[in-house]
mmCIF file of C-alpha atoms in Angstrom:
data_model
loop_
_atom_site.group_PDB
_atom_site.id
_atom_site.type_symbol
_atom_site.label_atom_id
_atom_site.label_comp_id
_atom_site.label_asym_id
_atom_site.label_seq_id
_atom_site.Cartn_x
_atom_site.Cartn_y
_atom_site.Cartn_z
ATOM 1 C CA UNK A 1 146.300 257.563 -11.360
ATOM 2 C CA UNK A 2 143.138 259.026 -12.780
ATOM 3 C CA UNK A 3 140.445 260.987 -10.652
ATOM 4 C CA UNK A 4 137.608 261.903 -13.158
ATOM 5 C CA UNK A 5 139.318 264.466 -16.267
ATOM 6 C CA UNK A 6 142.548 264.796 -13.624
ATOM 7 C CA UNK A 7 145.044 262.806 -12.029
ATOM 8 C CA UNK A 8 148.637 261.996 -12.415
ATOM 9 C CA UNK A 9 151.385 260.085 -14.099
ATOM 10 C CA UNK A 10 154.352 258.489 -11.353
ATOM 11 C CA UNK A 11 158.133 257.164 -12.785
ATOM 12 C CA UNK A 12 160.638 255.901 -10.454
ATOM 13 C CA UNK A 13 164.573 255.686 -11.665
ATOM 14 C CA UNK A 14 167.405 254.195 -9.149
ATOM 15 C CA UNK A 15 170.767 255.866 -9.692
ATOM 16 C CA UNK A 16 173.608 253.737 -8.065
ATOM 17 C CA UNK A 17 171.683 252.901 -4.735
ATOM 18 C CA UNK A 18 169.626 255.852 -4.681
ATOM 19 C CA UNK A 19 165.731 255.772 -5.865
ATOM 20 C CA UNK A 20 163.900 259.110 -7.122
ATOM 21 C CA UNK A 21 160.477 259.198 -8.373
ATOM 22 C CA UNK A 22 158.917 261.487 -10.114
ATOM 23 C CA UNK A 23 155.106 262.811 -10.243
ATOM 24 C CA UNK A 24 153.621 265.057 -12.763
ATOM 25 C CA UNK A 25 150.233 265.860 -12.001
ATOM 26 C CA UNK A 26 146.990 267.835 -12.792
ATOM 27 C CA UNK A 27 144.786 268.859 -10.201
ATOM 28 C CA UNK A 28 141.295 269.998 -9.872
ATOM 29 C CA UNK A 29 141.005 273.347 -11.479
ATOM 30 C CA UNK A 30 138.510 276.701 -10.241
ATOM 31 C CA UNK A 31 139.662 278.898 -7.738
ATOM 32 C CA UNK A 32 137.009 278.016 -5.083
ATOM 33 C CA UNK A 33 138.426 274.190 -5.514
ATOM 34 C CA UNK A 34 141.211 274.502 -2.967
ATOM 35 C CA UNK A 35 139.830 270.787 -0.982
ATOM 36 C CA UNK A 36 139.094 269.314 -4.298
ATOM 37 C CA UNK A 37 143.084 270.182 -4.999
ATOM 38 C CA UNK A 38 144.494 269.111 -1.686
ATOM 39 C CA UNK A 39 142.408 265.481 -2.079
ATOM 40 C CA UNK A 40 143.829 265.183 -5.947
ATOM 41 C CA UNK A 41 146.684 265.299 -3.722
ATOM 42 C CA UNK A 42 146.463 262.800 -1.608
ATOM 43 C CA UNK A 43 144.891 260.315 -3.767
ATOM 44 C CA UNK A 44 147.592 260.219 -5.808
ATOM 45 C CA UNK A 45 150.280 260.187 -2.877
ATOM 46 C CA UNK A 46 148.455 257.262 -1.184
ATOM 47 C CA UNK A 47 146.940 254.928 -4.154
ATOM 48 C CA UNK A 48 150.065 255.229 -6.529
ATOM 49 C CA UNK A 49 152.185 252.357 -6.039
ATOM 50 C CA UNK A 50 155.224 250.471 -7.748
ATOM 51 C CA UNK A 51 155.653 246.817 -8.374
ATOM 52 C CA UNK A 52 159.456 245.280 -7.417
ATOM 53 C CA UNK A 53 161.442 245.108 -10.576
ATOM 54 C CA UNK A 54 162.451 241.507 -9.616
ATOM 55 C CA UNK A 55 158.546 240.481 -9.273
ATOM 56 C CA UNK A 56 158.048 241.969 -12.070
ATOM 57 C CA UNK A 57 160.673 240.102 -14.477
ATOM 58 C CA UNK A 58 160.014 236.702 -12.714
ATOM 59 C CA UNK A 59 155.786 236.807 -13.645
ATOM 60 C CA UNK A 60 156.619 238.171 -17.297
ATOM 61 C CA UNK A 61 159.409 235.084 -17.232
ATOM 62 C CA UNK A 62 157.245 232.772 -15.910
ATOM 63 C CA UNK A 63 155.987 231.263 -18.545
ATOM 64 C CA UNK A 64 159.134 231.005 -20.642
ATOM 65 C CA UNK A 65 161.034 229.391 -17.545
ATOM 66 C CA UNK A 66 158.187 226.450 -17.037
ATOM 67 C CA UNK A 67 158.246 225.851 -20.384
ATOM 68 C CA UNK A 68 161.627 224.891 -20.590
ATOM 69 C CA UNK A 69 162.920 221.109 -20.534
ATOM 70 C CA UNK A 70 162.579 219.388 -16.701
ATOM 71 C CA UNK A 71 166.579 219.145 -16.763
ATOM 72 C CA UNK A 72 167.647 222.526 -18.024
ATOM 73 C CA UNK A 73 168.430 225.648 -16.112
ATOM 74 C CA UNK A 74 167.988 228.938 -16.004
ATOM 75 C CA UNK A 75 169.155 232.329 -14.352
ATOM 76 C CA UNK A 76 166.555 233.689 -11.931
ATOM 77 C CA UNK A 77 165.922 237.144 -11.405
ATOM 78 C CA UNK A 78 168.129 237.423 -8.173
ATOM 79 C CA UNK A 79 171.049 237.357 -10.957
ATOM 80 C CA UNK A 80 172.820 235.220 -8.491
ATOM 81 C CA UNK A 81 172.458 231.407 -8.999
ATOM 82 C CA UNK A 82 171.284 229.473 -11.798
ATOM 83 C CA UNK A 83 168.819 227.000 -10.759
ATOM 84 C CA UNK A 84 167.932 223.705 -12.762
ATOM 85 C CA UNK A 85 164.075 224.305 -14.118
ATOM 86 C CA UNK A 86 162.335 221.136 -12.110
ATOM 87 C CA UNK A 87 163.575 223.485 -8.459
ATOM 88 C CA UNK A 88 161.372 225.755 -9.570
ATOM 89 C CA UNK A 89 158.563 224.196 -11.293
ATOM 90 C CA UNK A 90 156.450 223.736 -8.563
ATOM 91 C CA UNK A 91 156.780 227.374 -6.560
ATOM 92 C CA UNK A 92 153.676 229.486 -5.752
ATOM 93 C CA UNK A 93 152.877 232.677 -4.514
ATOM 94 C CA UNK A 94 151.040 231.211 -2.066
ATOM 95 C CA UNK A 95 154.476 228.738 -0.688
ATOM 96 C CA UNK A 96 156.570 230.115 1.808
ATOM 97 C CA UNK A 97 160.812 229.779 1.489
ATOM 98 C CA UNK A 98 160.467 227.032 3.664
ATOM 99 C CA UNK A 99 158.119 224.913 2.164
ATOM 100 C CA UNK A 100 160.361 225.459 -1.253
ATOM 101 C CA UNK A 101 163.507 224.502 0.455
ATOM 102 C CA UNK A 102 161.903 220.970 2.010
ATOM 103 C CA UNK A 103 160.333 220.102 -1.267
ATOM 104 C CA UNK A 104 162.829 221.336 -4.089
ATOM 105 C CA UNK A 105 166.445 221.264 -2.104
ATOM 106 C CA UNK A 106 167.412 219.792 -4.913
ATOM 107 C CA UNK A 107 167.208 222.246 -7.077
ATOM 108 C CA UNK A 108 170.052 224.152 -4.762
ATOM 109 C CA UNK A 109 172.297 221.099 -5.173
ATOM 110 C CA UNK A 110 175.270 222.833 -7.353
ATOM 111 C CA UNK A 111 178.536 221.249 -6.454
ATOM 112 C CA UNK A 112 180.591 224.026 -4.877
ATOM 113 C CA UNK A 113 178.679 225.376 -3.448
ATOM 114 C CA UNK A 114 178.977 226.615 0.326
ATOM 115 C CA UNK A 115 176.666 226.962 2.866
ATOM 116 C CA UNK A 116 176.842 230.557 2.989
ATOM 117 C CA UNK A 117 175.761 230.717 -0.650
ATOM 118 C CA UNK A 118 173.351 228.029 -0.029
ATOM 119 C CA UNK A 119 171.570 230.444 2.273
ATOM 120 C CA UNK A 120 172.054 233.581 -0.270
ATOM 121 C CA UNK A 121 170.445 231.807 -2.923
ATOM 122 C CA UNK A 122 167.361 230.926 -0.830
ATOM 123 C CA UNK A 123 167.105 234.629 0.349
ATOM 124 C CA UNK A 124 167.523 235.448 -2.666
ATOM 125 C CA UNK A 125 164.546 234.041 -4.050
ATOM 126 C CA UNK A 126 162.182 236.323 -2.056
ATOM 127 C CA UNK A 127 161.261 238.846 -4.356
ATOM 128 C CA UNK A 128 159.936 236.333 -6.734
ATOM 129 C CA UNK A 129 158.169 234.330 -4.147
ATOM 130 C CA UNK A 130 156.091 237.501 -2.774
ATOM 131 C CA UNK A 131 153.946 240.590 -3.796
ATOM 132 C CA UNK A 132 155.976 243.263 -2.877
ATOM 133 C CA UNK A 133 154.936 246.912 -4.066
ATOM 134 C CA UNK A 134 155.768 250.642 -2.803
ATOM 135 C CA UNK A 135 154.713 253.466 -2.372
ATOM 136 C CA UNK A 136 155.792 257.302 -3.772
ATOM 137 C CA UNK A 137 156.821 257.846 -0.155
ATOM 138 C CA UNK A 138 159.296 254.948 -0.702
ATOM 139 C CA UNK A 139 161.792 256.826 -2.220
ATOM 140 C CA UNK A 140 164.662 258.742 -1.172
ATOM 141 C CA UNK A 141 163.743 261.522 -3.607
ATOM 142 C CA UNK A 142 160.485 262.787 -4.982
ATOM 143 C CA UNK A 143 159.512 265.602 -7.218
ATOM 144 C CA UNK A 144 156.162 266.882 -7.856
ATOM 145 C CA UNK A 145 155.590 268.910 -10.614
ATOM 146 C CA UNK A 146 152.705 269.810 -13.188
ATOM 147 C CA UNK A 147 149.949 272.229 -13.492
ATOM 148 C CA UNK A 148 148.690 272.342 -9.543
ATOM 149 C CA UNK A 149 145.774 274.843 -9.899
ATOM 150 C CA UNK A 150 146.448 276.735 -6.866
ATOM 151 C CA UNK A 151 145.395 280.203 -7.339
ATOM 152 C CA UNK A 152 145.034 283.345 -5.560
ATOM 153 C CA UNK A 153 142.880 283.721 -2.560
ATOM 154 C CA UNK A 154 139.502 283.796 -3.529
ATOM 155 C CA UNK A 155 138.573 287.082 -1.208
ATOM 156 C CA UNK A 156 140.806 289.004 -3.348
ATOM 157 C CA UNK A 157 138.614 290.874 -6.151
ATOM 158 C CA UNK A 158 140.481 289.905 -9.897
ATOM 159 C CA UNK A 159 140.990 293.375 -10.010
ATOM 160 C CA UNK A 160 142.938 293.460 -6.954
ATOM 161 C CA UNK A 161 145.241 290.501 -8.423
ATOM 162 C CA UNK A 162 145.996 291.936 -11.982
ATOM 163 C CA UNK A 163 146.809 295.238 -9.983
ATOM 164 C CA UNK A 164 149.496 293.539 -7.614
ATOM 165 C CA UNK A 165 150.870 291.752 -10.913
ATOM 166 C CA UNK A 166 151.292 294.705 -12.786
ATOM 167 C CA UNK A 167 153.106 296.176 -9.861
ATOM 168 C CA UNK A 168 155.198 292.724 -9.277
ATOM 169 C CA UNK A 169 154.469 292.768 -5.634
ATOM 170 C CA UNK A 170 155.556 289.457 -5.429
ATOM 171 C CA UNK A 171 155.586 289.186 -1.709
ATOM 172 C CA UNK A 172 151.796 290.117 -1.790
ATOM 173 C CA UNK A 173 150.975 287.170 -4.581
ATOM 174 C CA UNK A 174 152.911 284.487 -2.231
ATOM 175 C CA UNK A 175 151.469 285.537 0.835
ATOM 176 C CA UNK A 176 147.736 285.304 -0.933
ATOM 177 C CA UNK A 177 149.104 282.049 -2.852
ATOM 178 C CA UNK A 178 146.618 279.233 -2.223
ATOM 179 C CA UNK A 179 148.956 276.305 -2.503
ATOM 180 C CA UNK A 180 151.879 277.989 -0.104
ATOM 181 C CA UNK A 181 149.098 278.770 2.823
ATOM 182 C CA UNK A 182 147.416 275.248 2.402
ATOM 183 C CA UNK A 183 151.029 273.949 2.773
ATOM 184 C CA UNK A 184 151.846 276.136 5.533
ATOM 185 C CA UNK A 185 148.423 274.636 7.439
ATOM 186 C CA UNK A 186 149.647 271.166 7.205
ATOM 187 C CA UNK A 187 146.792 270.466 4.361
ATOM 188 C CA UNK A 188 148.697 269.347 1.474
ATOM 189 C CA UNK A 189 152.458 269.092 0.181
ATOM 190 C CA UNK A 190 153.665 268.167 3.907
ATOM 191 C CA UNK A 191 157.207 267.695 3.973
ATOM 192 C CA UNK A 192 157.945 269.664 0.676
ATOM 193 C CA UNK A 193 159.788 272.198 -0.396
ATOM 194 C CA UNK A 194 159.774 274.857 -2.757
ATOM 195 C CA UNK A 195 161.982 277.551 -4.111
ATOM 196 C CA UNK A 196 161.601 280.898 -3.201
ATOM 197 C CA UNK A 197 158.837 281.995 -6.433
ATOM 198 C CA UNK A 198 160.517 284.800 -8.180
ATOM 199 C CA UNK A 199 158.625 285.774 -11.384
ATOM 200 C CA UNK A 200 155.107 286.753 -12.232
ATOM 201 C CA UNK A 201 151.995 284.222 -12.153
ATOM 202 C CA UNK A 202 152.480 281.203 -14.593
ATOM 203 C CA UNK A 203 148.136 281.538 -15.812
ATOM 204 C CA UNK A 204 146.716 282.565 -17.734
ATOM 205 C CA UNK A 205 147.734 284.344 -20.505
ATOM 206 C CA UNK A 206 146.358 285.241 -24.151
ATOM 207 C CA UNK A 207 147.640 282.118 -26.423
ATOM 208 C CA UNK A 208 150.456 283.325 -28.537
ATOM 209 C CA UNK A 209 151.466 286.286 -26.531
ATOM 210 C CA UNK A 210 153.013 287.052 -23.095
ATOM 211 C CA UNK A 211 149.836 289.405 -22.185
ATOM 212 C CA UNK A 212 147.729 288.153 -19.622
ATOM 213 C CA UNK A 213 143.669 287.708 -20.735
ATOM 214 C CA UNK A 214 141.797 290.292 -20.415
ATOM 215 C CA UNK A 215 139.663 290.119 -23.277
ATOM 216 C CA UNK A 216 136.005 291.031 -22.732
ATOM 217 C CA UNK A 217 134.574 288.353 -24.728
ATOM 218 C CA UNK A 218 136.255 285.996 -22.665
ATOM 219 C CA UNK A 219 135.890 284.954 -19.152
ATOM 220 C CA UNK A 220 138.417 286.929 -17.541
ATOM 221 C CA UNK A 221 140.441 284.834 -14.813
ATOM 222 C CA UNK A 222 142.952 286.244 -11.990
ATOM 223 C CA UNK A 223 146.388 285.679 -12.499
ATOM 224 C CA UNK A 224 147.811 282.476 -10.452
ATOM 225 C CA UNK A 225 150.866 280.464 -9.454
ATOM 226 C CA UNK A 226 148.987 277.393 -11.288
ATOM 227 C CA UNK A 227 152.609 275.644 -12.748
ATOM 228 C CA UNK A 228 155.109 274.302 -9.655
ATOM 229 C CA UNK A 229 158.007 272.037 -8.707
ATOM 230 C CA UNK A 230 158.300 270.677 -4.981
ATOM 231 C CA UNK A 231 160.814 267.979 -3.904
ATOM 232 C CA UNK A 232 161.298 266.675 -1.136
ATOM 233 C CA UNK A 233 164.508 264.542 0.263
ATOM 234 C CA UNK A 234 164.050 261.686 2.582
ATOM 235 C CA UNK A 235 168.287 261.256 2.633
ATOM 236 C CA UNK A 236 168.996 263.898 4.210
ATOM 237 C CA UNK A 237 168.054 267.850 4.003
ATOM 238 C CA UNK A 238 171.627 268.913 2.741
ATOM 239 C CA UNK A 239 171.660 266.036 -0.208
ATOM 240 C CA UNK A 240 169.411 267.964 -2.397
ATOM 241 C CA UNK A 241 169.790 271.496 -3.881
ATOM 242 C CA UNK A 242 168.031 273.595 -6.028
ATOM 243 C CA UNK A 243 170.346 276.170 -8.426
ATOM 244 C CA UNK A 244 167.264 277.351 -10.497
ATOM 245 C CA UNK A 245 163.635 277.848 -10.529
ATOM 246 C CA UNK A 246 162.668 280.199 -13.176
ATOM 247 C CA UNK A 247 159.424 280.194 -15.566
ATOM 248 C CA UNK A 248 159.473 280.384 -19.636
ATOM 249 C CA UNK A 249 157.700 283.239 -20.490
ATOM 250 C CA UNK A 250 158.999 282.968 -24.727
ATOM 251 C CA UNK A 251 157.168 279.753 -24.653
ATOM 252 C CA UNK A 252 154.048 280.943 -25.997
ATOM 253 C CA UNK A 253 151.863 278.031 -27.348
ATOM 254 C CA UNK A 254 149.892 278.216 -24.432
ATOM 255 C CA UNK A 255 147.809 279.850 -21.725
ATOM 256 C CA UNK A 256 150.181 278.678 -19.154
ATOM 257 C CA UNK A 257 153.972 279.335 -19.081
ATOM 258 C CA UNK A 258 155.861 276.160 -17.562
ATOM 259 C CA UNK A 259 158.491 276.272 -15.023
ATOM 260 C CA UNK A 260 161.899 274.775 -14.886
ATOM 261 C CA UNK A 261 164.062 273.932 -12.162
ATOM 262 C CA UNK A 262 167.535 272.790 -11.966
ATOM 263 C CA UNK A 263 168.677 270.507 -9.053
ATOM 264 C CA UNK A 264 171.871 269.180 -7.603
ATOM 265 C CA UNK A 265 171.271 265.977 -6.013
ATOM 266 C CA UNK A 266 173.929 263.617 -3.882
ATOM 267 C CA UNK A 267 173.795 259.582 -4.534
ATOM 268 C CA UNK A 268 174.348 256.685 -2.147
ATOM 269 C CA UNK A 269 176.630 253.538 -4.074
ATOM 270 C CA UNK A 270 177.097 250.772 -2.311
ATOM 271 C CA UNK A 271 180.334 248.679 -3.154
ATOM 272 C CA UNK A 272 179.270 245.154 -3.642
ATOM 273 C CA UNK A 273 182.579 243.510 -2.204
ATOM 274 C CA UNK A 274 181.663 245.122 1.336
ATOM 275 C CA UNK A 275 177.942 244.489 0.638
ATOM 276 C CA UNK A 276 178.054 240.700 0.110
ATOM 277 C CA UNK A 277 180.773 240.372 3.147
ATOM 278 C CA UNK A 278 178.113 242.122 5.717
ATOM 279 C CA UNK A 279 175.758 240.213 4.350
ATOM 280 C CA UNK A 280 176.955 236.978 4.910
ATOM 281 C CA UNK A 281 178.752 238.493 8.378
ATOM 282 C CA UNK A 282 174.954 239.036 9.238
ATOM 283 C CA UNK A 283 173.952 235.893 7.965
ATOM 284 C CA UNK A 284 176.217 233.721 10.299
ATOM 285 C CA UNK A 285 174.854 235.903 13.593
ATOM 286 C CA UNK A 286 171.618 234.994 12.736
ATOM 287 C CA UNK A 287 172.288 231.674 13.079
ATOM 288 C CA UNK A 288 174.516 231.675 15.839
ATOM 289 C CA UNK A 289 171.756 233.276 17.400
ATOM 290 C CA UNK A 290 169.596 230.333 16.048
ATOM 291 C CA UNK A 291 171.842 228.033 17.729
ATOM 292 C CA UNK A 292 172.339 229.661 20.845
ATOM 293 C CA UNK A 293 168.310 229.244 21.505
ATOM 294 C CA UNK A 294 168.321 225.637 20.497
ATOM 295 C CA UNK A 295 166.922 223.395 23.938
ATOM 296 C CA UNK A 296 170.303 222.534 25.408
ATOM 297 C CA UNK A 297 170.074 219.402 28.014
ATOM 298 C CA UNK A 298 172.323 218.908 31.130
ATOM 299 C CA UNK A 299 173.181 215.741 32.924
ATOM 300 C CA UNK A 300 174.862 214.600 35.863
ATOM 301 C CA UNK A 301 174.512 211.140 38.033
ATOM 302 C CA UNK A 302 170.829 211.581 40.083
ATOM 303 C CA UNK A 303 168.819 213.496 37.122
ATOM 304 C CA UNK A 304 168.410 214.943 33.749
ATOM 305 C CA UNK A 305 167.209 218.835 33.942
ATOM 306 C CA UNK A 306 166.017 219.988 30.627
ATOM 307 C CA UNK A 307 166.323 223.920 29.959
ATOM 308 C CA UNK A 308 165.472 226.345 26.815
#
């Protein structure tokens, strides 16, 4: 997600049956640029989006599958049935499950099979018959981490700033921190959370060295918490725990010093024996439920009375 010489980059990993993403970004830079920062922000939050793995493999499959003799067959991405290629031959994006199943049942017509799996297989077929994409917000973790920009409060003279650093008042730098009162005001980062910071101001330092740049042929620039890390856990509050958050001042090759953090996170797996019996326990309500609505008709010897 680009936004002029900024943006971000997005990753998503599933462990077990838990999803995490992960978004390193750069935002707009200058101290005075505290919208500009909270809109790099959201752009990225609302126009970054993933495709569904299974979509994914069937399009970049396509091909390859309708290529393949009329009588052969081949394993779908569902990894559940194996369908013979002319069942599938014919399927669109723009065909529903039902208009598959009235023009290619016969592509379902493996001997053994039960009815139950008859209707698995035909759910299953759904990611590869739709569009589906999601969101950053779609996971049950996300991290946010990268080179932020948020600085000190711009009504604090530079002065001021290198003053409080040299002192490590670190109370005073979070309370002026630009990113933790934008947060606080609902603005940006909603839903977040952060470690307590407790070292010095990440920018911006003399390259090489761990002294900050003062150097009068330079343009000299306040010291700021520019370089974060912010999770946040949709699970559950208590699922996710940070043991360290920490910066790298020995790492010298720039005129930032990155941060690290070290979490404990908690993972959902679902056992597939108990998974496949709900889901065909939830299978047969459904259509009991189908049934049950079905137009019944009652007779007796002087009329017929029809009811739904």
């Amino acid at each position: 997600m680009g936004m002029g010489n900024k943006g971000g980059v997005c990753i998503r990993v599933q462990v077990y049956d838990t999803t995490f993403c992960f978004v390193c970004a750069h935002l707009a830079a200058h101290r005075d640029a505290v919208e500009a920062r909270n809109s790099d922000f959201r752009n990225i939050m609302i126009k970054s989006s993933f495709q569904d793995d299974a979509q994914a493999l069937a399009q970049k499959s396509a091909e390859e599958r309708l290529s393949a003799p009329a009588d052969a067959t081949v394993l779908l991405p569902d990894g559940l049935r194996v369908y013979r290629r002319s069942s599938i031959e014919q399927v669109g994006s723009s065909e529903t499950i039902s208009d598959f199943e009235s023009s290619s049942s016969a592509g379902f017509g493996l001997d053994g099979m039960s009815e139950d799996d008859l209707h698995l297989s035909r759910l299953s077929l759904s990611p590869i018959l739709s569009n589906a994409t999601f969101g950053i917000d779609d996971h049950d973790y996300v991290f946010w981490l990268g080179d932020f920009n948020y600085r000190i409060q711009t009504e604090h003279r530079i002065e001021e700033v290198f003053s409080r650093v040299e002192r490590s008042d670190l109370a005073w730098l979070r309370k002026n921190d630009q990113l933790l009162v934008e947060q606080a005001a609902g603005r940006v980062f909603v839903g977040f959370k952060e470690a307590e910071i407790q070292f010095l101001p990440t920018y911006k330092f003399q390259t090489g060295t761990n002294h900050y740049d003062r150097r009068p042929d330079k343009k000299t620039r306040a010291p700021a918490y520019c370089d974060r890390i912010l999770w946040r856990d949709s699970v559950n509050e208590s699922h996710a725990r940070i043991l360290k958050y920490v910066s790298c001042p020995t790492l010298c090759m720039s005129d930032h010093k990155p941060v690290i953090a070290v979490f404990e996170a908690r993972v959902r797996e679902k056992l597939p024996e108990k998974r496949s019996s709900v889901f065909h326990s939830i299978i047969r309500q459904l259509d009991n439920w189908e049934n049950a609505e079905q137009p019944k008709a009652v007779l007796d010897r002087n009329a017929v009375a029809f009811s739904t």
